[in-house]
């Protein structure tokens, strides 16, 4: 025990651990928002959307613009938080209708390559529109400070994120498991042939799903904007982590994304305390192990 | 007739460099290296039907092996360069063993995951790799130091490597590899051990990617963790895709086009370069699945049959 | 229980395989002697293809034994079985579509002769003549340079037969070799296969839905129904078998296929 405490002095510091768990949870919330959309899109359309990190980034940048444009009013922040994801959803819709729709019948790898090309296009467009400098978004006044949790300071904005998390999770659960639309999505994920049999307009469903997935990513980006420096490299960072989350949880699995986002969020939060140098390697190593042992992920289904 | 064409091509490559302005000699050297990297990559993608999203790992293993051996172990440059492909092949054997167990999207993702691991290790292992600062002053010896000399050297090495790759594609091994691409199940039933064959192809591809990395280390005079990053992994993909993955020389043509465009566009408007690249990739995927070379071939075929 | 008999090319004992709730192969016993031309018939979904997949190592089975030329081949992968002399074709044509017809057969010959690890000899010139001989046998010489994917359906099936023959098998398993062909061509291709079998002294097990074809070439017939053997015998015996008439022949007359 002495040995352990000498290595990890924080281990006996209960309050620090609690705060660390909580910040891990809020990281998990952002990860869940991007990865569930990515996973959803894969489940239905079988496309791994590599541009999903870019959508997240656009959500954050839209937040920057909206914060500048909207009048200084207590409700402005909340309005922006609502509008920014809609903008990203629109972007996703345009991309789906003009580009992706043409290649659903082609090899999966071409689809991956196409969405990779989109990373570059979107990245440059963001650079042209918003410029190279980092941006920041002010937190709403009520949430600007921090609160004490067991004597440890904790930013109050993260409390909002933590409060939203169960709402989002339950909301998505209701959509997936209690609506006809959600039933169609789950049916499509398990067996695409079935959709035709149910008489569903597949093209429209694909568009809806892509828009919805983009919207979730945009929401993640918008919500995270006040917690980070909004910068050009966000797309790649978010993509790689979301990618790990999705693969570990299982492409196409809603519950998988949830569990895996929690796991990865906490891992990142504690990884920084435990092995600051190699926490990313650890993440990718876990992903590699999952891919080798269960390529379809912890909670996904094997492809026929 | 074919021999004559080859002789003309070789003669042009021999005569051209001294006539070019020196910055174009540098561009030409880089084209040769990128062409080798993309052709090695395309052995997997075009002929084996396996798309790796992490080939930068093998390029970087080659580059770092050469740089480390020359800088830290004081090996002569030629030995360091010779070790590069073997280091990369060893990495490809280890990672490939797991990667070829998967197919399609999962194959691509696991290859990417391993490349990220290589990137992170290179980035963090400061003592060996210099971390973020890279390893500097990895120059070839005096007799190869001039851009012209290194250009000739690269042309010879790349030429030989391309010959070997061309032979591999046309060999019994290459035939079986194409058969696997077309129909892995049928391939099993004519007696091919599919995974083992794919792993062999993966190692060969890693070998030549590592050679390209080694050449690039001495061309660049330094190595950086970027060599293992995602963008580097996509370079051969984009180049092969632009040139056409169905033909052996597609990636070579793609490399020429890619580097010339990069030289002019990226120099004039560096901001627009990724936009252009991304738009080109999107355009090729949506409109030209055969790449530009494929487009030309189809034209030629049509005019021939029309006559 | 099983006493593998050396004169049997193929012996299957109590073979079972289920998919979820479906018992696709339900305790099949089968014995095929050397030189036989054995038909396996049965209504759609009887388990014929599944039985083929189990024997050829494409699927793992739940229980039972398979002996090939007296040796148990439990769990051997297809390439190994191919080397030991077991070749097959598929119900849905399975060839290398973007390779030329000639390259298809050359590749099969190269692997059969274990040359496929050779990295530096040009393959174009290897086993060319042997490949042409095989193509001649199945009537595809004129199609040799064409990409196999653009051949007419019947020719693709012939090519697949040539691919299977390239490994000089002792046992050839053909899963509905005439599927999707016109009646005249069906007789042609089965006669071809039967002729090759006699020449090369190889054993053929095939499935087929066209009863005319079956009765024309098969010397013994096994009837499969719901994953189990319902009857076995000469064409005459099978035709007269009351159970077979009831569940299979009678029912088939009413169906369109
Ligand atoms: N991979 C599989 N997964 C689930 N069920 C399967 C699978 N393959 C076959 N089956 C089921 O097993 C049963 C036997 O199928 P099989 O294809 O062997 O029949 P068959 O006799 O070849 O039929 P046909 O004459 O139509 O070719 C069928 O009920 C089929 O639905
Ligand atoms: Mg069948």
CSV table of N, CA and C in Angstrom, one decimal, chain C residues 60-151:
chain,number,residue,atom,x,y,z
C,60,UNK,N,-17.9,-24.8,-39.7
C,60,UNK,CA,-17.6,-25.7,-38.6
C,60,UNK,C,-18.9,-26.4,-38.3
C,61,UNK,N,-18.9,-27.7,-38.0
C,61,UNK,CA,-20.1,-28.4,-37.7
C,61,UNK,C,-20.2,-28.7,-36.2
C,62,UNK,N,-21.4,-29.0,-35.7
C,62,UNK,CA,-21.7,-29.2,-34.3
C,62,UNK,C,-21.2,-30.5,-33.8
C,63,UNK,N,-21.5,-31.6,-34.6
C,63,UNK,CA,-21.0,-32.9,-34.2
C,63,UNK,C,-21.0,-33.8,-35.4
C,64,UNK,N,-20.4,-35.0,-35.2
C,64,UNK,CA,-20.3,-35.9,-36.3
C,64,UNK,C,-18.8,-36.0,-36.8
C,65,UNK,N,-18.6,-36.9,-37.8
C,65,UNK,CA,-17.3,-37.1,-38.3
C,65,UNK,C,-17.3,-37.1,-39.8
C,66,UNK,N,-16.2,-36.6,-40.4
C,66,UNK,CA,-16.1,-36.7,-41.9
C,66,UNK,C,-14.8,-37.3,-42.2
C,67,UNK,N,-14.8,-38.4,-43.0
C,67,UNK,CA,-13.6,-39.0,-43.4
C,67,UNK,C,-13.4,-38.8,-44.9
C,68,UNK,N,-12.2,-38.4,-45.3
C,68,UNK,CA,-11.9,-38.2,-46.7
C,68,UNK,C,-10.8,-39.2,-47.0
C,69,UNK,N,-11.0,-40.1,-47.9
C,69,UNK,CA,-10.0,-41.2,-48.2
C,69,UNK,C,-9.5,-41.8,-47.0
C,70,UNK,N,-10.4,-42.1,-46.1
C,70,UNK,CA,-10.0,-42.9,-44.9
C,70,UNK,C,-9.5,-42.0,-43.7
C,71,UNK,N,-9.2,-40.8,-44.0
C,71,UNK,CA,-8.6,-39.9,-42.9
C,71,UNK,C,-9.7,-39.0,-42.4
C,72,UNK,N,-9.7,-38.8,-41.1
C,72,UNK,CA,-10.6,-37.8,-40.6
C,72,UNK,C,-10.2,-36.4,-40.9
C,73,UNK,N,-11.1,-35.6,-41.4
C,73,UNK,CA,-10.7,-34.2,-41.8
C,73,UNK,C,-11.3,-33.2,-41.0
C,74,UNK,N,-11.7,-33.5,-39.8
C,74,UNK,CA,-12.3,-32.6,-38.8
C,74,UNK,C,-11.5,-31.3,-38.7
C,75,UNK,N,-12.1,-30.2,-39.0
C,75,UNK,CA,-11.6,-28.9,-38.8
C,75,UNK,C,-10.4,-28.5,-39.7
C,76,UNK,N,-10.2,-29.2,-40.8
C,76,UNK,CA,-9.1,-28.8,-41.7
C,76,UNK,C,-9.7,-27.6,-42.6
C,77,UNK,N,-8.9,-26.6,-42.8
C,77,UNK,CA,-9.3,-25.5,-43.6
C,77,UNK,C,-9.4,-25.8,-45.1
C,78,UNK,N,-10.1,-25.1,-45.9
C,78,UNK,CA,-10.3,-25.4,-47.3
C,78,UNK,C,-8.9,-25.5,-48.1
C,79,UNK,N,-7.9,-24.6,-47.8
C,79,UNK,CA,-6.7,-24.8,-48.7
C,79,UNK,C,-6.1,-26.2,-48.4
C,80,UNK,N,-6.1,-26.6,-47.2
C,80,UNK,CA,-5.5,-27.9,-46.9
C,80,UNK,C,-6.3,-29.1,-47.5
C,81,UNK,N,-7.6,-28.9,-47.5
C,81,UNK,CA,-8.5,-30.0,-48.1
C,81,UNK,C,-8.3,-30.0,-49.6
C,82,UNK,N,-8.1,-28.8,-50.2
C,82,UNK,CA,-7.8,-28.7,-51.6
C,82,UNK,C,-6.5,-29.4,-52.0
C,83,UNK,N,-5.5,-29.2,-51.1
C,83,UNK,CA,-4.2,-29.9,-51.4
C,83,UNK,C,-4.4,-31.4,-51.3
C,84,UNK,N,-5.3,-31.9,-50.4
C,84,UNK,CA,-5.5,-33.3,-50.3
C,84,UNK,C,-6.4,-33.9,-51.3
C,85,UNK,N,-6.9,-33.0,-52.2
C,85,UNK,CA,-7.7,-33.6,-53.3
C,85,UNK,C,-9.2,-33.4,-53.3
C,86,UNK,N,-9.6,-32.4,-52.5
C,86,UNK,CA,-11.1,-32.2,-52.5
C,86,UNK,C,-11.3,-30.8,-53.1
C,87,UNK,N,-12.1,-30.7,-54.2
C,87,UNK,CA,-12.4,-29.5,-54.8
C,87,UNK,C,-13.9,-29.3,-54.9
C,88,UNK,N,-14.3,-28.0,-55.0
C,88,UNK,CA,-15.8,-27.8,-55.1
C,88,UNK,C,-16.1,-26.6,-55.9
C,89,UNK,N,-17.4,-26.5,-56.3
C,89,UNK,CA,-17.9,-25.3,-56.9
C,89,UNK,C,-19.1,-24.8,-56.1
C,90,UNK,N,-19.5,-23.6,-56.3
C,90,UNK,CA,-20.6,-23.0,-55.5
C,90,UNK,C,-21.9,-22.9,-56.3
C,91,UNK,N,-22.9,-22.9,-55.5
C,91,UNK,CA,-24.3,-22.7,-56.1
C,91,UNK,C,-24.3,-21.3,-56.8
C,92,UNK,N,-23.8,-20.3,-56.1
C,92,UNK,CA,-23.7,-19.0,-56.8
C,92,UNK,C,-22.3,-18.9,-57.4
C,93,UNK,N,-22.2,-18.7,-58.7
C,93,UNK,CA,-20.9,-18.7,-59.3
C,93,UNK,C,-19.8,-17.9,-58.6
C,94,UNK,N,-18.7,-18.6,-58.4
C,94,UNK,CA,-17.6,-18.0,-57.7
C,94,UNK,C,-16.3,-18.1,-58.5
C,95,UNK,N,-16.0,-17.0,-59.1
C,95,UNK,CA,-14.8,-17.0,-59.9
C,95,UNK,C,-14.1,-15.6,-59.6
C,96,UNK,N,-12.9,-15.4,-60.3
C,96,UNK,CA,-12.2,-14.2,-60.1
C,96,UNK,C,-12.6,-13.2,-61.2
C,97,UNK,N,-13.5,-12.4,-61.0
C,97,UNK,CA,-14.2,-11.7,-62.1
C,97,UNK,C,-13.4,-10.7,-62.8
C,98,UNK,N,-12.4,-10.1,-62.2
C,98,UNK,CA,-11.7,-9.1,-63.0
C,98,UNK,C,-10.4,-9.7,-63.5
C,99,UNK,N,-10.2,-11.0,-63.3
C,99,UNK,CA,-9.0,-11.6,-64.0
C,99,UNK,C,-9.6,-12.2,-65.3
C,100,UNK,N,-8.7,-12.4,-66.3
C,100,UNK,CA,-9.1,-13.0,-67.5
C,100,UNK,C,-9.4,-14.5,-67.3
C,101,UNK,N,-10.1,-15.1,-68.2
C,101,UNK,CA,-10.5,-16.5,-68.1
C,101,UNK,C,-9.2,-17.3,-67.9
C,102,UNK,N,-8.2,-17.0,-68.7
C,102,UNK,CA,-6.9,-17.7,-68.7
C,102,UNK,C,-6.3,-17.5,-67.3
C,103,UNK,N,-6.2,-16.3,-66.9
C,103,UNK,CA,-5.5,-16.0,-65.6
C,103,UNK,C,-6.2,-16.7,-64.4
C,104,UNK,N,-7.5,-16.8,-64.5
C,104,UNK,CA,-8.3,-17.6,-63.5
C,104,UNK,C,-7.7,-19.0,-63.3
C,105,UNK,N,-7.6,-19.7,-64.5
C,105,UNK,CA,-7.1,-21.1,-64.4
C,105,UNK,C,-5.7,-21.1,-64.1
C,106,UNK,N,-4.9,-20.2,-64.7
C,106,UNK,CA,-3.5,-20.2,-64.4
C,106,UNK,C,-3.2,-20.0,-62.9
C,107,UNK,N,-4.0,-19.1,-62.2
C,107,UNK,CA,-3.8,-18.9,-60.8
C,107,UNK,C,-4.1,-20.2,-60.0
C,108,UNK,N,-5.2,-20.9,-60.4
C,108,UNK,CA,-5.5,-22.1,-59.8
C,108,UNK,C,-4.4,-23.2,-59.9
C,109,UNK,N,-3.8,-23.2,-61.2
C,109,UNK,CA,-2.7,-24.2,-61.4
C,109,UNK,C,-1.5,-23.8,-60.6
C,110,UNK,N,-1.2,-22.5,-60.6
C,110,UNK,CA,0.0,-22.0,-59.8
C,110,UNK,C,-0.1,-22.4,-58.4
C,111,UNK,N,-1.3,-22.2,-57.8
C,111,UNK,CA,-1.4,-22.6,-56.4
C,111,UNK,C,-1.3,-24.1,-56.2
C,112,UNK,N,-2.0,-24.8,-57.1
C,112,UNK,CA,-2.0,-26.2,-57.0
C,112,UNK,C,-0.5,-26.8,-57.0
C,113,UNK,N,0.3,-26.2,-57.9
C,113,UNK,CA,1.7,-26.6,-57.9
C,113,UNK,C,2.6,-25.9,-56.9
C,114,UNK,N,1.9,-25.2,-56.0
C,114,UNK,CA,2.6,-24.5,-54.9
C,114,UNK,C,3.7,-23.5,-55.4
C,115,UNK,N,3.4,-22.8,-56.5
C,115,UNK,CA,4.3,-21.8,-57.0
C,115,UNK,C,3.9,-20.5,-56.6
C,116,UNK,N,2.8,-20.3,-55.8
C,116,UNK,CA,2.2,-19.0,-55.6
C,116,UNK,C,3.0,-18.1,-54.6
C,117,UNK,N,4.1,-18.6,-54.1
C,117,UNK,CA,4.9,-17.8,-53.3
C,117,UNK,C,6.1,-17.2,-54.0
C,118,UNK,N,6.2,-17.6,-55.3
C,118,UNK,CA,7.3,-17.1,-56.1
C,118,UNK,C,7.1,-15.7,-56.4
C,119,UNK,N,8.1,-14.8,-56.1
C,119,UNK,CA,7.9,-13.4,-56.3
C,119,UNK,C,8.4,-12.8,-57.6
C,120,UNK,N,9.3,-13.5,-58.3
C,120,UNK,CA,9.9,-12.8,-59.4
C,120,UNK,C,9.8,-13.4,-60.8
C,121,UNK,N,9.2,-14.6,-60.9
C,121,UNK,CA,9.0,-15.1,-62.2
C,121,UNK,C,7.8,-14.5,-62.8
C,122,UNK,N,7.8,-14.1,-64.1
C,122,UNK,CA,6.5,-13.6,-64.7
C,122,UNK,C,5.5,-14.8,-64.8
C,123,UNK,N,4.4,-14.6,-64.2
C,123,UNK,CA,3.4,-15.7,-64.1
C,123,UNK,C,2.7,-15.9,-65.5
C,124,UNK,N,2.7,-14.9,-66.3
C,124,UNK,CA,2.0,-14.9,-67.6
C,124,UNK,C,2.4,-16.2,-68.3
C,125,UNK,N,3.6,-16.6,-68.3
C,125,UNK,CA,4.1,-17.7,-69.1
C,125,UNK,C,4.0,-19.0,-68.4
C,126,UNK,N,3.7,-19.0,-67.1
C,126,UNK,CA,3.7,-20.3,-66.4
C,126,UNK,C,2.4,-21.0,-66.5
C,127,UNK,N,2.4,-22.3,-66.7
C,127,UNK,CA,1.2,-23.2,-66.8
C,127,UNK,C,0.2,-22.7,-67.9
C,128,UNK,N,0.7,-22.0,-68.9
C,128,UNK,CA,-0.2,-21.4,-69.9
C,128,UNK,C,-0.8,-22.6,-70.7
C,129,UNK,N,0.1,-23.5,-71.1
C,129,UNK,CA,-0.4,-24.6,-72.0
C,129,UNK,C,-1.4,-25.5,-71.2
C,130,UNK,N,-1.0,-25.8,-69.9
C,130,UNK,CA,-1.9,-26.6,-69.1
C,130,UNK,C,-3.2,-25.9,-68.9
C,131,UNK,N,-3.2,-24.6,-68.7
C,131,UNK,CA,-4.4,-23.9,-68.6
C,131,UNK,C,-5.3,-24.0,-69.8
C,132,UNK,N,-4.6,-23.8,-71.0
C,132,UNK,CA,-5.4,-23.9,-72.2
C,132,UNK,C,-6.0,-25.3,-72.4
C,133,UNK,N,-5.3,-26.3,-72.0
C,133,UNK,CA,-5.8,-27.7,-72.1
C,133,UNK,C,-7.1,-27.8,-71.3
C,134,UNK,N,-7.1,-27.3,-70.0
C,134,UNK,CA,-8.2,-27.3,-69.2
C,134,UNK,C,-9.4,-26.5,-69.8
C,135,UNK,N,-9.1,-25.3,-70.3
C,135,UNK,CA,-10.1,-24.5,-70.9
C,135,UNK,C,-10.7,-25.2,-72.1
C,136,UNK,N,-9.9,-25.9,-72.9
C,136,UNK,CA,-10.3,-26.6,-74.0
C,136,UNK,C,-11.3,-27.7,-73.5
C,137,UNK,N,-11.0,-28.3,-72.4
C,137,UNK,CA,-11.9,-29.4,-71.9
C,137,UNK,C,-13.3,-28.9,-71.6
C,138,UNK,N,-13.3,-27.7,-71.1
C,138,UNK,CA,-14.7,-27.2,-70.7
C,138,UNK,C,-15.2,-26.3,-71.8
C,139,UNK,N,-14.5,-26.2,-72.9
C,139,UNK,CA,-15.1,-25.5,-74.1
C,139,UNK,C,-14.9,-24.0,-74.0
C,140,UNK,N,-13.9,-23.5,-73.4
C,140,UNK,CA,-13.7,-22.0,-73.2
C,140,UNK,C,-12.5,-21.4,-73.9
C,141,UNK,N,-11.9,-22.2,-74.8
C,141,UNK,CA,-10.6,-21.7,-75.4
C,141,UNK,C,-10.8,-20.3,-76.0
C,142,UNK,N,-11.9,-20.1,-76.7
C,142,UNK,CA,-12.1,-18.8,-77.4
C,142,UNK,C,-12.2,-17.7,-76.4
C,143,UNK,N,-12.6,-18.0,-75.1
C,143,UNK,CA,-12.9,-16.9,-74.2
C,143,UNK,C,-11.6,-16.6,-73.3
C,144,UNK,N,-10.5,-17.3,-73.6
C,144,UNK,CA,-9.4,-17.2,-72.7
C,144,UNK,C,-8.9,-15.8,-72.4
C,145,UNK,N,-8.8,-14.9,-73.4
C,145,UNK,CA,-8.3,-13.6,-73.0
C,145,UNK,C,-9.3,-12.6,-72.4
C,146,UNK,N,-10.6,-13.0,-72.4
C,146,UNK,CA,-11.6,-12.0,-71.9
C,146,UNK,C,-11.6,-12.0,-70.4
C,147,UNK,N,-12.0,-10.8,-69.8
C,147,UNK,CA,-12.2,-10.8,-68.4
C,147,UNK,C,-13.4,-11.7,-68.0
C,148,UNK,N,-13.1,-12.6,-67.0
C,148,UNK,CA,-14.1,-13.7,-66.8
C,148,UNK,C,-15.5,-13.1,-66.4
C,149,UNK,N,-15.5,-11.9,-65.8
C,149,UNK,CA,-16.7,-11.3,-65.3
C,149,UNK,C,-17.7,-11.0,-66.4
C,150,UNK,N,-17.2,-10.8,-67.7
C,150,UNK,CA,-18.2,-10.4,-68.7
C,150,UNK,C,-18.6,-11.7,-69.6
C,151,UNK,N,-18.2,-12.8,-69.2
C,151,UNK,CA,-18.6,-14.0,-69.9
C,151,UNK,C,-20.1,-14.3,-69.7
